[in-house]
XYZ file of C-alpha atoms in Angstrom:
331
model
C 0.000 0.000 0.000
C 0.991 3.649 -0.346
C 1.969 5.465 2.834
C 3.876 8.511 3.963
C 6.730 7.167 6.047
C 9.863 8.606 7.591
C 13.189 6.812 7.953
C 14.724 9.390 10.298
C 13.815 12.576 12.135
C 14.261 15.856 10.329
C 12.579 18.667 8.453
C 9.286 18.180 6.572
C 11.141 16.869 3.532
C 11.785 13.547 5.334
C 8.097 12.791 4.713
C 8.010 10.722 1.537
C 5.437 8.488 -0.092
C 6.533 4.851 -0.147
C 5.209 1.357 -0.749
C 4.948 -0.559 2.524
C 3.217 -3.852 3.388
C -0.533 -3.651 3.757
C -1.434 -4.425 7.394
C -3.273 -7.652 8.150
C -5.771 -8.602 10.821
C -3.823 -10.589 13.408
C -6.403 -10.855 16.211
C -10.065 -11.887 16.031
C -11.244 -8.547 17.461
C -9.401 -6.399 14.930
C -10.703 -4.416 11.959
C -9.077 -3.474 8.645
C -10.061 0.022 7.524
C -9.533 1.454 4.057
C -8.598 5.012 4.952
C -10.255 7.891 3.149
C -8.652 10.751 5.076
C -6.151 11.495 7.846
C -5.982 14.517 10.118
C -2.712 16.391 10.575
C -1.887 17.595 14.091
C 0.979 19.472 15.776
C 2.004 16.256 17.559
C 2.848 14.802 14.123
C 5.298 17.625 13.441
C 6.906 17.262 16.880
C 7.459 13.554 16.344
C 8.890 14.096 12.872
C 11.252 16.843 14.056
C 12.548 14.844 17.014
C 10.968 16.971 19.748
C 9.284 13.751 20.905
C 10.836 10.294 20.449
C 9.790 7.793 17.780
C 10.075 4.175 18.874
C 11.119 2.681 15.548
C 11.752 3.492 11.902
C 10.428 3.602 9.300
C 7.437 5.260 10.949
C 4.005 6.216 9.640
C 2.599 9.254 11.442
C -0.965 10.472 11.870
C -3.205 9.910 14.908
C -6.566 10.741 13.308
C -8.206 8.582 10.661
C -11.505 8.057 8.871
C -12.496 5.406 6.368
C -14.546 2.339 5.457
C -14.376 -1.058 7.138
C -12.973 -3.551 4.611
C -12.431 -6.683 6.724
C -13.306 -7.769 10.268
C -12.022 -10.412 12.667
C -14.162 -13.390 13.649
C -15.230 -11.874 16.982
C -15.914 -8.337 15.801
C -19.490 -7.294 16.563
C -19.246 -3.517 16.856
C -18.884 -2.793 13.133
C -19.475 -4.623 9.867
C -17.960 -4.507 6.396
C -18.837 -1.291 4.621
C -19.364 0.784 7.775
C -18.030 4.344 7.781
C -15.841 4.899 10.829
C -13.379 7.307 12.422
C -10.922 7.064 15.288
C -7.865 8.259 17.157
C -5.234 5.532 16.946
C -1.640 5.080 15.854
C 1.091 7.470 14.856
C 2.750 7.292 18.284
C 4.152 4.595 20.539
C 5.420 2.475 17.653
C 1.922 1.910 16.217
C 1.329 2.563 12.503
C -0.412 5.865 11.916
C -2.964 7.011 9.369
C -0.878 8.667 6.646
C -1.560 5.493 4.670
C -4.143 3.664 2.576
C -5.002 1.033 5.203
C -5.084 0.707 8.967
C -5.708 -2.209 11.367
C -6.957 -1.569 14.896
C -9.034 -3.092 17.677
C -12.808 -2.679 17.289
C -12.987 -1.043 20.738
C -11.110 1.999 19.449
C -13.485 2.664 16.534
C -16.528 4.944 16.405
C -19.086 5.210 13.628
C -18.547 8.334 11.551
C -21.115 11.114 12.003
C -23.643 10.736 9.202
C -23.872 14.459 8.551
C -20.220 15.078 7.647
C -17.688 13.858 5.093
C -14.685 11.606 5.666
C -12.481 14.693 5.309
C -14.308 16.453 8.135
C -14.445 13.307 10.273
C -10.676 12.828 10.057
C -10.196 16.285 11.561
C -12.306 15.557 14.634
C -10.795 12.966 17.029
C -7.680 14.469 18.635
C -8.972 18.023 18.987
C -12.452 17.073 20.172
C -11.243 14.532 22.740
C -8.677 17.061 23.984
C -11.257 19.827 24.381
C -13.780 17.455 25.993
C -11.293 16.144 28.553
C -9.968 19.625 29.343
C -13.347 21.288 29.879
C -15.613 18.503 31.095
C -13.263 16.163 32.957
C -10.542 18.457 34.321
C -12.396 21.761 34.759
C -15.950 20.370 35.011
C -17.398 23.544 33.532
C -21.040 24.386 34.118
C -23.687 26.883 33.064
C -22.660 30.544 33.422
C -19.005 29.745 34.163
C -16.715 32.391 32.691
C -14.010 30.859 30.487
C -10.938 32.132 28.710
C -9.621 30.105 25.759
C -6.529 31.340 23.944
C -5.882 30.538 20.275
C -9.629 30.271 19.770
C -9.339 29.839 15.999
C -7.007 26.852 16.291
C -7.846 23.158 16.149
C -8.578 22.613 19.836
C -9.665 26.206 20.408
C -12.594 26.301 18.000
C -13.933 22.977 19.304
C -13.509 24.089 22.937
C -15.524 27.242 22.260
C -18.432 25.201 20.918
C -18.340 22.639 23.738
C -18.281 25.433 26.315
C -21.274 27.115 24.683
C -23.071 23.771 24.641
C -22.645 23.794 28.430
C -23.973 27.388 28.401
C -20.743 28.927 29.662
C -19.593 32.469 28.866
C -16.592 32.316 26.538
C -13.784 34.848 26.205
C -11.187 34.023 23.567
C -8.126 35.485 21.863
C -7.034 35.340 18.224
C -4.230 36.823 16.134
C -6.242 38.798 13.568
C -9.549 40.527 12.968
C -10.255 37.960 10.247
C -10.057 35.200 12.844
C -12.378 37.195 15.096
C -15.114 36.614 12.534
C -14.322 32.887 12.446
C -14.648 32.346 16.193
C -17.727 34.557 16.372
C -19.436 31.999 14.146
C -18.612 29.322 16.728
C -20.416 31.222 19.472
C -17.668 33.013 21.421
C -19.107 35.829 23.535
C -16.072 38.107 23.854
C -13.264 38.013 21.282
C -9.921 39.811 21.480
C -7.155 40.394 18.960
C -4.126 39.919 21.201
C -1.952 41.951 18.818
C -4.036 45.109 19.162
C -6.004 44.781 22.415
C -5.150 44.691 26.121
C -6.750 41.353 26.962
C -6.084 41.548 30.694
C -7.825 44.891 31.192
C -10.732 43.885 28.960
C -11.375 40.603 30.768
C -11.033 42.108 34.239
C -13.516 44.810 33.262
C -15.963 42.222 31.893
C -15.686 40.102 35.059
C -15.919 42.897 37.664
C -12.176 42.597 38.329
C -12.576 38.977 39.452
C -11.226 37.151 36.413
C -12.509 34.004 34.737
C -13.503 30.791 36.503
C -11.645 28.545 34.064
C -8.832 29.152 31.580
C -7.762 26.790 28.801
C -4.223 27.352 27.552
C -3.455 26.183 24.008
C -0.220 28.160 23.629
C 2.077 27.717 26.645
C 5.284 29.623 27.491
C 4.731 33.286 28.502
C 0.988 32.970 27.874
C 0.666 30.935 31.087
C 1.646 33.908 33.268
C -0.849 36.090 31.409
C -3.562 33.505 31.994
C -2.757 33.286 35.705
C -3.330 37.042 35.970
C -6.853 36.825 34.513
C -8.001 33.702 36.375
C -9.997 34.370 39.539
C -8.948 33.305 43.016
C -9.599 29.578 43.471
C -10.068 29.284 39.710
C -8.911 26.448 37.452
C -6.366 26.511 34.651
C -5.893 23.687 32.148
C -2.851 23.698 29.872
C -2.080 21.480 26.900
C 1.599 22.404 26.842
C 4.739 21.762 28.861
C 5.437 24.947 30.897
C 9.012 26.196 30.659
C 11.206 26.691 33.709
C 11.079 30.494 33.478
C 7.426 30.765 34.476
C 6.743 32.541 37.767
C 4.130 30.462 39.595
C 3.960 32.640 42.715
C 0.750 34.453 41.724
C -0.949 31.151 40.890
C 0.004 29.867 44.337
C -1.278 32.925 46.200
C -4.510 32.892 44.181
C -4.915 29.214 45.126
C -5.423 28.158 41.519
C -5.939 24.555 40.498
C -3.775 23.426 37.575
C -4.432 20.497 35.263
C -2.401 19.109 32.385
C -4.387 17.749 29.463
C -2.527 15.213 27.300
C -5.038 13.075 25.449
C -2.171 10.939 24.114
C -1.583 9.346 27.531
C -3.796 6.246 27.023
C -1.994 5.285 23.826
C 1.480 6.196 25.100
C 1.044 3.895 28.099
C -1.175 1.300 26.412
C -4.086 1.970 28.782
C -6.818 0.108 26.929
C -9.655 1.079 29.284
C -8.761 4.753 28.910
C -8.579 4.351 25.125
C -12.077 2.881 25.221
C -13.243 5.844 27.320
C -11.907 8.169 24.636
C -13.824 6.217 22.009
C -16.966 6.782 24.102
C -16.190 10.502 23.986
C -15.989 10.265 20.188
C -19.430 8.651 20.163
C -20.793 11.596 22.162
C -19.064 13.992 19.785
C -20.768 12.170 16.894
C -24.154 12.851 18.472
C -23.324 16.548 18.897
C -22.196 16.832 15.278
C -25.259 15.071 13.888
C -27.497 17.277 16.067
C -25.785 20.336 14.516
C -24.325 21.379 17.880
C -20.692 21.067 16.812
C -18.905 21.985 13.595
C -15.345 21.288 12.494
C -13.429 23.980 10.630
C -11.132 22.761 7.842
C -8.497 25.235 6.695
C -6.822 23.073 4.043
C -7.417 19.749 2.298
C -4.322 18.244 0.691
C -3.431 15.005 -1.010
C -1.525 12.324 0.895
C 1.694 13.050 -0.990
C 1.541 16.678 0.223
C 2.057 15.770 3.886
C 5.344 17.685 3.979
C 3.573 20.876 2.921
C 0.959 20.329 5.623
C 3.670 19.941 8.267
C 5.382 23.130 7.147
C 2.118 25.061 7.364
C 1.541 23.900 10.932
C 5.098 24.725 11.951
C 4.823 28.190 10.416
C 1.970 28.795 12.865
C -1.371 30.562 12.938
C -3.349 27.963 11.016
C -7.100 28.255 11.394
C -8.916 25.037 12.216
C -7.545 21.771 10.833
C -5.496 20.450 7.918
C -6.577 17.104 6.448
C -4.939 14.715 3.980
C -7.231 13.221 1.354
C -6.419 9.544 0.700
C -7.817 8.156 -2.555
């Protein structure tokens, strides 16, 4: 089969299309999926560049996939041949990813694709939606009328988090890098939107919250942004970050404000082979499917590229400021 594989870490040009063996069902509860599309995520670029380790080479990246069930094991009862499915699986921990024509995985890690969207859209959903769900509903446990701040609101996780927060009837403040992106996130329901390049976000948010700050903050950026977020989070508030804080961050204000801090890494179940947690994430995908088909959640696609253009997709993500998701079309 055709796949984008890498033989060593490096710049985007190490991503090349190659012929590799088509995977086979080895266990009676496994499923062979003919992939129609694969999502591209920042984690893919970090693995390729060597920021995170790759267990073995050659490696096929890509955590998000969507396609059609082609074969099933003898004990598979969750899906049947011809079903349209999507999932988060592979691309890390030595498991084949989805930048390929075929993928084999356990039936427990598969969800039926939302009926109302395409394979391209479905492939963009898993990582960002599970991340946003875990951050807001499991870590922060947001509720009606909670005041939230979400930075990078036009990004992959950001635009999903805005919609999930509004579904819970929270009040959403978000930041973006341009006035054009302000219009994008407005369409996803954000209540208060700030261009961080031209506006004083801290003063605006404190004014909107009677100088208290927000109840919950979701950090999609990291580094110096964490200190800024601490300053706008209320006493006894909750901050969730997706990034590794650097050692230059001053945590003293967070301590004196008695903030709770959570790290959200939705990759953990696959990194540590925690099957029950992987199944829980599949259950989240099933709930996301219901929200999408009820028109309560939309996925924003910024670019659709062909499989052989994976290197271009990686470069775009590394250049920064992408809006929504990039997806590889596999035909």
